[in-house]
mmCIF file of C-alpha atoms in Angstrom:
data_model
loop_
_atom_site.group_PDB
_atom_site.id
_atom_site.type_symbol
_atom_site.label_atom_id
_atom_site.label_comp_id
_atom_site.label_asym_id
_atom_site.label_seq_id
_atom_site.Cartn_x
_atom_site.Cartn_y
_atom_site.Cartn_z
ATOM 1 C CA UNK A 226 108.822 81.717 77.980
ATOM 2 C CA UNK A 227 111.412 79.259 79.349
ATOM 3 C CA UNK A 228 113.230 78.894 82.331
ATOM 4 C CA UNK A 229 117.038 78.817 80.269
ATOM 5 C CA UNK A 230 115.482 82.102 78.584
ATOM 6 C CA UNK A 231 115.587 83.549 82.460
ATOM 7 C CA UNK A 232 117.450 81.425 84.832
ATOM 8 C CA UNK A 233 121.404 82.569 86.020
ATOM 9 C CA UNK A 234 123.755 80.343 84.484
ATOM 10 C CA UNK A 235 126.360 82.099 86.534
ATOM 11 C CA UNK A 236 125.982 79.871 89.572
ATOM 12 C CA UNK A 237 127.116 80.388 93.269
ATOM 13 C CA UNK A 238 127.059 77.246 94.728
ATOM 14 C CA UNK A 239 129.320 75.137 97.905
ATOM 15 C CA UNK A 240 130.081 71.678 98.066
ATOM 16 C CA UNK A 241 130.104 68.734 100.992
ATOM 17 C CA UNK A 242 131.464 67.985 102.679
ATOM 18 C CA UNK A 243 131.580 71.877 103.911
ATOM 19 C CA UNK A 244 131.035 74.078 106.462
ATOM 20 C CA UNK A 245 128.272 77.275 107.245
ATOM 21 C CA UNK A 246 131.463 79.815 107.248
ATOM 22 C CA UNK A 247 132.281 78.933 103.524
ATOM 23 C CA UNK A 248 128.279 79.502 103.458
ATOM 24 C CA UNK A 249 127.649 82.341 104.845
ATOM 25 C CA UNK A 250 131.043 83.888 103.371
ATOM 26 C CA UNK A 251 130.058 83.484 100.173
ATOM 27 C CA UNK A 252 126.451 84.875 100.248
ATOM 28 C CA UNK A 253 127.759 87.665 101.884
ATOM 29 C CA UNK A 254 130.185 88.288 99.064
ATOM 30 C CA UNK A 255 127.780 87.972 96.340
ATOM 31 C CA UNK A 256 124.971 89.162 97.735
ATOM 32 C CA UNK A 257 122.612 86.038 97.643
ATOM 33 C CA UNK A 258 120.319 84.488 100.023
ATOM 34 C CA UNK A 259 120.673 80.756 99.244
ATOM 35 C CA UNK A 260 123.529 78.573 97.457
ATOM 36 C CA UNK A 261 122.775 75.143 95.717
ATOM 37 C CA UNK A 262 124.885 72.472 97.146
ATOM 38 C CA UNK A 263 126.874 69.899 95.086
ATOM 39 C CA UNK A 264 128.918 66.814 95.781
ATOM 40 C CA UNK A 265 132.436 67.460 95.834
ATOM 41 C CA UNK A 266 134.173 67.208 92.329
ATOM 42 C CA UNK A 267 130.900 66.715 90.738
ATOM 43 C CA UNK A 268 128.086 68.908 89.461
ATOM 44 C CA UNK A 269 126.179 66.675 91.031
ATOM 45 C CA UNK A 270 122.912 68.270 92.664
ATOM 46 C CA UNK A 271 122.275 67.152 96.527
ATOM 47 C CA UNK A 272 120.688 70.139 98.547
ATOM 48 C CA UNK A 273 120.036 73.620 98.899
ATOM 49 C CA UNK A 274 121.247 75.747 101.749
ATOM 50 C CA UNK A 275 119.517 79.351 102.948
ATOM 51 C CA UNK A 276 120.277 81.975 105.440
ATOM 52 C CA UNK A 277 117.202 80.873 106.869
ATOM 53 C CA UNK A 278 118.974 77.485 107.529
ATOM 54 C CA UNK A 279 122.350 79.219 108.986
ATOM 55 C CA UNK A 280 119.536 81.569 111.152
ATOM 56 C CA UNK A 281 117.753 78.432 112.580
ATOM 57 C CA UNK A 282 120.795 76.198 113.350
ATOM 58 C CA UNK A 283 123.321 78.441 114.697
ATOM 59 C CA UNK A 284 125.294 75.426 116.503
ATOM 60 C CA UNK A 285 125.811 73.527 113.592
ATOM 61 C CA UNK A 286 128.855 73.204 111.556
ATOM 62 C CA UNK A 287 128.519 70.861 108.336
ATOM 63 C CA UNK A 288 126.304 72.025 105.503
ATOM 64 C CA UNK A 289 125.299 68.311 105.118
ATOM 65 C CA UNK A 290 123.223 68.828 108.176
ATOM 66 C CA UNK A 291 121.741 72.080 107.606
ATOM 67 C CA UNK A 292 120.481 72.187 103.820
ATOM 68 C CA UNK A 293 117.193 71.031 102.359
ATOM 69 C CA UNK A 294 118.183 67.583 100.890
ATOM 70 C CA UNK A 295 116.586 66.444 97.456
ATOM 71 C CA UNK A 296 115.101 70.576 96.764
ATOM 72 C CA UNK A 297 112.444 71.074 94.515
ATOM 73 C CA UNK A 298 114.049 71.255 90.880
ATOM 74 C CA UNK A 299 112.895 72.194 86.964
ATOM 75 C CA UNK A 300 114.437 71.281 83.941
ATOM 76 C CA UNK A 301 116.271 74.324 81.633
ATOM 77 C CA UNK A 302 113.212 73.743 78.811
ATOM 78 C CA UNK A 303 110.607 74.057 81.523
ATOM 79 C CA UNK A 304 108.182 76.935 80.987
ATOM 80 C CA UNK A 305 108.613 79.241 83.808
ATOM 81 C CA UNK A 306 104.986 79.152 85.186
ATOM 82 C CA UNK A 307 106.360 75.449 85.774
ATOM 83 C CA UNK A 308 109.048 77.430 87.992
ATOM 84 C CA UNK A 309 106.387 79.813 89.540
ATOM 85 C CA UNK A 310 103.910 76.934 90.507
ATOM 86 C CA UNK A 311 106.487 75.054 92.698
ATOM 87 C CA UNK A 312 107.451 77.635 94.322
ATOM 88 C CA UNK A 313 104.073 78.731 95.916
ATOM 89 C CA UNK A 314 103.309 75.553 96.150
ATOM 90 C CA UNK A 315 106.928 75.043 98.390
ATOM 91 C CA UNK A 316 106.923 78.464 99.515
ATOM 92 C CA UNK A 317 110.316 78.809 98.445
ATOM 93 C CA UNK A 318 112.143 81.329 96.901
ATOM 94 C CA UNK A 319 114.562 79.746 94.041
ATOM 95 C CA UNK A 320 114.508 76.594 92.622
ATOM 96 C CA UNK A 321 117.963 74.846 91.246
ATOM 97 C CA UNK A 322 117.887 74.258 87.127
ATOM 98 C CA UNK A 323 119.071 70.679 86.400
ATOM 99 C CA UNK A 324 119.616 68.408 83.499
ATOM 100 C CA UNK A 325 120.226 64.596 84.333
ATOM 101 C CA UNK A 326 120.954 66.080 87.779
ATOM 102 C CA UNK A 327 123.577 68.132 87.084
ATOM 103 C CA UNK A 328 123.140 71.827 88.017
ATOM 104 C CA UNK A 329 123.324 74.073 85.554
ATOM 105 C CA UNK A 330 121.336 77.474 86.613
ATOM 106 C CA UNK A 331 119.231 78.578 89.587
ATOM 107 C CA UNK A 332 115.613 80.900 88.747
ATOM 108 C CA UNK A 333 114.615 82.967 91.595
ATOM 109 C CA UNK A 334 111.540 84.635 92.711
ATOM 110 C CA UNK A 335 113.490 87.735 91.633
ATOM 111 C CA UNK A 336 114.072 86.003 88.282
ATOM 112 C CA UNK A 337 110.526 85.990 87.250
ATOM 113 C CA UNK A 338 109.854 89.261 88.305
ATOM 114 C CA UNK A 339 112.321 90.825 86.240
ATOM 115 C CA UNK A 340 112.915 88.312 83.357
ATOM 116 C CA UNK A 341 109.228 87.655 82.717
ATOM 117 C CA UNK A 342 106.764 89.493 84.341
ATOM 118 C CA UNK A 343 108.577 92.686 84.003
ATOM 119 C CA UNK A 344 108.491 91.743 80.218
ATOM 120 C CA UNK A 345 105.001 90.969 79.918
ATOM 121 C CA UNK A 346 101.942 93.403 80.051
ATOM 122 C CA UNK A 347 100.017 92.378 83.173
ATOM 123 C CA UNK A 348 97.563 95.400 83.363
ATOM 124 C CA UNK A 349 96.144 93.960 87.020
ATOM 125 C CA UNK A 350 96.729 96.290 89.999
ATOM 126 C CA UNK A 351 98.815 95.305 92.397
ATOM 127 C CA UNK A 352 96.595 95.461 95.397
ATOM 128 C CA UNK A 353 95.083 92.344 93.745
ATOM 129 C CA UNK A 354 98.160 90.835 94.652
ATOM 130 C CA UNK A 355 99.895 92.458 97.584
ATOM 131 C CA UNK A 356 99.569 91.342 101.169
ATOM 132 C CA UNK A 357 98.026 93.315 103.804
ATOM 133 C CA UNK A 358 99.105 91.862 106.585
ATOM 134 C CA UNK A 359 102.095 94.115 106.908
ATOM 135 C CA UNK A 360 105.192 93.385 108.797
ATOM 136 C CA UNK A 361 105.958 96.359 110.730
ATOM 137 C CA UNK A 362 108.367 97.571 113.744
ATOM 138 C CA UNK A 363 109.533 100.647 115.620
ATOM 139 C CA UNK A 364 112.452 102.224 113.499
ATOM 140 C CA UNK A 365 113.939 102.901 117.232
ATOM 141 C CA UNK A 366 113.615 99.110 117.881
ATOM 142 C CA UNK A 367 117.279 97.011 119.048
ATOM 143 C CA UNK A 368 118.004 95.112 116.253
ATOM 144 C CA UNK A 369 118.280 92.220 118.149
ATOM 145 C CA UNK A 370 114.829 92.769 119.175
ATOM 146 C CA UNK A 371 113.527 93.277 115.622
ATOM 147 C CA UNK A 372 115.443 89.898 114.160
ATOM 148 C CA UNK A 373 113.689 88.119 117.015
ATOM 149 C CA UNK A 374 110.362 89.463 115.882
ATOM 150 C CA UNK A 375 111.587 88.429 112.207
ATOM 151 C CA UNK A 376 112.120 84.703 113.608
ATOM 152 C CA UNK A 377 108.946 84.342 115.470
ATOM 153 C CA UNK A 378 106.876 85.069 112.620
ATOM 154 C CA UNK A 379 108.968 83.631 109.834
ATOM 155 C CA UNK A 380 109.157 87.038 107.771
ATOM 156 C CA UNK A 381 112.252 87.851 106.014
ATOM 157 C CA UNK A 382 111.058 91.703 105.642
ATOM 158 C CA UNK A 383 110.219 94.452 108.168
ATOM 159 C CA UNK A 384 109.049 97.958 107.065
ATOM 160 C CA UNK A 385 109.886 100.372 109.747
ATOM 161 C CA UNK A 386 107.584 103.424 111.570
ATOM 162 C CA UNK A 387 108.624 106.262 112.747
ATOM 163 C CA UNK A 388 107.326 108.004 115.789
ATOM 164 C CA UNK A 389 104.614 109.568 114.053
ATOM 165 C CA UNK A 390 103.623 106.302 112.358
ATOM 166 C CA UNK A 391 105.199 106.726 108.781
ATOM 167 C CA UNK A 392 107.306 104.124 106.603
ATOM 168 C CA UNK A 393 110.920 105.464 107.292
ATOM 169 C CA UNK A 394 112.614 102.268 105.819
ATOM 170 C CA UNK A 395 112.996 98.727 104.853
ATOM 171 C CA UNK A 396 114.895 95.982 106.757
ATOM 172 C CA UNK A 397 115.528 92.299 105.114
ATOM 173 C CA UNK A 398 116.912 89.071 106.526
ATOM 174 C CA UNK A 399 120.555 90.327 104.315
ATOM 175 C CA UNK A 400 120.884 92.897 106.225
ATOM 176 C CA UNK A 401 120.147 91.000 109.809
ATOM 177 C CA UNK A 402 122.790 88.647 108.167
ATOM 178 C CA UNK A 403 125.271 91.114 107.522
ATOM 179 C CA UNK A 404 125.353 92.386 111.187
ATOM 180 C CA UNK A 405 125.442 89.432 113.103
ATOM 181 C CA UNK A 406 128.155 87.338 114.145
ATOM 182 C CA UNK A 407 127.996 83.977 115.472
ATOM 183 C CA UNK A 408 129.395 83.556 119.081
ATOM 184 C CA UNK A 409 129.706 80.903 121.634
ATOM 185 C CA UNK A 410 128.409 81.439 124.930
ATOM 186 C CA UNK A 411 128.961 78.628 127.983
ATOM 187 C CA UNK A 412 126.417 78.362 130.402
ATOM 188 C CA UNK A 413 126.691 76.424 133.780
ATOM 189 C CA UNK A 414 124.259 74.615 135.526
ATOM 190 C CA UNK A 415 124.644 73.399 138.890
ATOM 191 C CA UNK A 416 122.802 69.594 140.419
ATOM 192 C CA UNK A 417 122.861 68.634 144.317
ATOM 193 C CA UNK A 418 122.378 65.293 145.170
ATOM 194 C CA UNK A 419 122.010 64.261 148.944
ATOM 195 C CA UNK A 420 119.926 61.484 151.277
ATOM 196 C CA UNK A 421 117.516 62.739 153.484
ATOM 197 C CA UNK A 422 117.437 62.302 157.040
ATOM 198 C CA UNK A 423 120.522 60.967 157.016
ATOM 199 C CA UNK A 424 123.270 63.176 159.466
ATOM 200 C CA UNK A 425 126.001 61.655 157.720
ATOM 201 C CA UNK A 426 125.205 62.346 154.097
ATOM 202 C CA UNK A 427 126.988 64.770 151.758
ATOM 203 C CA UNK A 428 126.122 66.937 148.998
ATOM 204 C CA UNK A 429 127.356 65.923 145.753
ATOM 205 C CA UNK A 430 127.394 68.616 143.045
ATOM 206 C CA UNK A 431 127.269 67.859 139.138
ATOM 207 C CA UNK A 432 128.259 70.940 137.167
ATOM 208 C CA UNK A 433 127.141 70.496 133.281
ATOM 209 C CA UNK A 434 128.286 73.316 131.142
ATOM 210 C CA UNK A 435 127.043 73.532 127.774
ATOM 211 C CA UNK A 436 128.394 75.740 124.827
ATOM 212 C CA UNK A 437 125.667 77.016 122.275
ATOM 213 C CA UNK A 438 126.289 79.181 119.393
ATOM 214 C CA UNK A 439 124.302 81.929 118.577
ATOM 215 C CA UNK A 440 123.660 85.326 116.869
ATOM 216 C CA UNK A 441 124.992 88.287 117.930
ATOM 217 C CA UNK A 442 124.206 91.322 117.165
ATOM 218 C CA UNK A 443 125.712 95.300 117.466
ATOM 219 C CA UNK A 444 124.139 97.702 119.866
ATOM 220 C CA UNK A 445 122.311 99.160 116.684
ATOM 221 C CA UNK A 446 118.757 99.977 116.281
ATOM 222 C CA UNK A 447 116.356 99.332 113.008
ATOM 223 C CA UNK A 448 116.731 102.624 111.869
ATOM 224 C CA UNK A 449 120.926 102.681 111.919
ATOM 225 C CA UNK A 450 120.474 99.332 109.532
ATOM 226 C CA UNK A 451 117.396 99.755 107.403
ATOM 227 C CA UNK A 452 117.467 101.099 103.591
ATOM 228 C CA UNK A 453 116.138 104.601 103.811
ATOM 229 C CA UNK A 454 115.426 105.151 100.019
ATOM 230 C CA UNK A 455 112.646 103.815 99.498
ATOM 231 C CA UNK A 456 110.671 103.027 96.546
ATOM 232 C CA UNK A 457 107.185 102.503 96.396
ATOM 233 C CA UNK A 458 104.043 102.140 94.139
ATOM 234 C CA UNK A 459 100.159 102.567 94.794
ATOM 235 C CA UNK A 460 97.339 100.345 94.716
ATOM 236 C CA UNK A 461 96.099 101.256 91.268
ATOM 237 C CA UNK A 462 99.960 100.443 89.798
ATOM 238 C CA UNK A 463 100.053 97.533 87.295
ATOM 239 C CA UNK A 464 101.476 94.348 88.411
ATOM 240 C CA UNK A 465 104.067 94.823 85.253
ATOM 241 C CA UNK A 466 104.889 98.514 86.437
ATOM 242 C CA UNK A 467 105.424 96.831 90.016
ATOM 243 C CA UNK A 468 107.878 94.371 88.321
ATOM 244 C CA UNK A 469 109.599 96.512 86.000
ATOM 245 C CA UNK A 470 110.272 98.868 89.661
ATOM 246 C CA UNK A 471 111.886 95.933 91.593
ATOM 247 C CA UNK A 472 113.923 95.271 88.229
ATOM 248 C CA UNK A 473 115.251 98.427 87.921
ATOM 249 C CA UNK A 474 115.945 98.780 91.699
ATOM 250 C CA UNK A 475 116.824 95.174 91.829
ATOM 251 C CA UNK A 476 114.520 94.627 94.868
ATOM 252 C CA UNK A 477 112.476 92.324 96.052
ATOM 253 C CA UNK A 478 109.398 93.592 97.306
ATOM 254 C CA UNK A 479 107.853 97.202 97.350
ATOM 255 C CA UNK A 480 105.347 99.029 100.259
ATOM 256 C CA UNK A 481 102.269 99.632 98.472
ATOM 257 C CA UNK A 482 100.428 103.193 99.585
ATOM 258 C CA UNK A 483 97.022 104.665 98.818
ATOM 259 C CA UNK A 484 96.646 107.986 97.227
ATOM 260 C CA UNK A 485 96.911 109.623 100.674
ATOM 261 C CA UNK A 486 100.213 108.272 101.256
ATOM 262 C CA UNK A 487 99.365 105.797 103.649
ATOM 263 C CA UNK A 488 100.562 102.004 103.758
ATOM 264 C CA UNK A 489 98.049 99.762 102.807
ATOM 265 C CA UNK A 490 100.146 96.744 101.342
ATOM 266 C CA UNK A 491 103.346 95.184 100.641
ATOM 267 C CA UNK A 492 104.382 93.217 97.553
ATOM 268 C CA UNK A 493 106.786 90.526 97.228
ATOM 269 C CA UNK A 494 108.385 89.000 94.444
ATOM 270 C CA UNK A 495 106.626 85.724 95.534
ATOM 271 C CA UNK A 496 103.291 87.582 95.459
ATOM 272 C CA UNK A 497 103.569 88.783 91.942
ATOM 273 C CA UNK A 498 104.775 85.341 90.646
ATOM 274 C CA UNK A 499 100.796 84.505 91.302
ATOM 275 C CA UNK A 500 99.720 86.994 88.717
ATOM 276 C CA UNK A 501 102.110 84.938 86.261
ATOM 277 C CA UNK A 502 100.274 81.811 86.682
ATOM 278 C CA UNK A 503 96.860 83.827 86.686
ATOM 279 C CA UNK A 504 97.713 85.257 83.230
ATOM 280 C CA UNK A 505 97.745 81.940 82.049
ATOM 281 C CA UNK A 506 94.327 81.294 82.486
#
């Protein structure tokens, strides 16, 4: 299979020069989690911005100095293992589609999922696949609280617990991106500078205020903001059935649970894209 056979031709993209409002507007609009950039009045590939990016550099204002310059790309008559290798090799989540750099489709992690492995028969289980270490938090947690776990530890999913320890819902970096609002806050910081010994000095204050932007976020908790209807799939489930679930929920990653009930696992788009390239072998 081929990356043109799978890849969105239908591309959501911003320009430079540019700022992270037009950015963030737009992947709030259509629901996306990264843009390709392009040189203004061209189609002219020259970066890649995420909300990852906007997350980490809240006090920046030009796209030009927040995307990834020169991103990982593949060509439309690639085969899409091509697609899947770079991206676990980058740990990256979409790769741009050029030809002769000029953009002309974008394949996601989501892309393979549902275009290819959801097509194929991949007969594996899942817990072959999944990842155990599971990214969990209090559903009563401040979601301020919870996005700073989320940063810390570089996850852009949290499953959430409920007092008595049970999966009550999911949380992803869109929705921590759909809450928050960038603000300004001024902070002021006084200096005294004076001789000693001397009984005719003076003190001589230097006040330095500095402005930094950053994310703000409502008095919510994880539980007022996380997706309640859940889906999820057991250990034994196929890596194909897995797919074909986040395709038809159009998801990208599903809590895995024994035959108790209990959560064992989670698996990510980017973890079943490593059962593609196995099946090649």
């Amino acid at each position: 299979m081929l990356v043109k056979e799978i890849m969105s031709e239908k591309i959501h993209y911003v320009t430079v020069p540019g700022n992270r409002a037009t950015a963030l507007e737009l992947m709030r609009k259509e629901n996306v989690s990264g843009l390709p950039v392009v040189k203004k009045g061209t189609e002219e590939l020259v970066g890649i911005i995420t909300r990852s990016d906007l997350v980490e550099n809240p006090d920046e204002e030009q796209i030009a100095l927040i995307m990834t310059r020169n991103p990982v790309t593949v060509a439309p008559d690639d085969d899409v293992r091509v697609a899947a290798e770079r991206m676990l090799e980058r740990n990256i989540r979409r790769v741009p589609v050029v030809d002769q750099d000029r953009l002309v489709g974008i394949v996601t992690s989501y892309d393979l999922v549902a275009g290819a492995i959801a097509e194929m028969e991949i007969d594996e289980p899942v817990e072959n696949y999944m990842t155990r270490n599971i990214p969990t938090t209090w559903d009563r947690t401040p979601l301020n609280v919870a996005f700073e776990i989320m940063r810390y530890f570089g996850l852009k999913v949290l499953l959430a617990l409920n007092n008595s320890g049970e999966l009550s819902g999911v949380l992803t970096e869109t929705d921590f991106i759909n809450e928050s609002e960038v603000v300004s806050e001024s902070t002021v910081h006084n200096t005294s500078v004076g001789t000693e010994g001397d009984r005719w000095s003076w003190d001589s204050k230097n006040v330095l205020y500095v402005i930094k932007n950053q994310l703000k976020f409502p008095d919510k908790e994880v539980r007022d903001v996380a997706t309640t209807d859940i889906v999820t799939a057991t250990t034994s489930t196929t890596v194909t059935s897995c797919a074909r679930k986040m395709k038809r929920r159009n998801i990208e990653q599903i809590p895995i649970i024994d035959y108790e009930g209990n959560l064992t696992g989670l698996a990510r788009a980017n973890d079943l894209i490593n059962a593609l390239i196995d099946s090649n072998e």
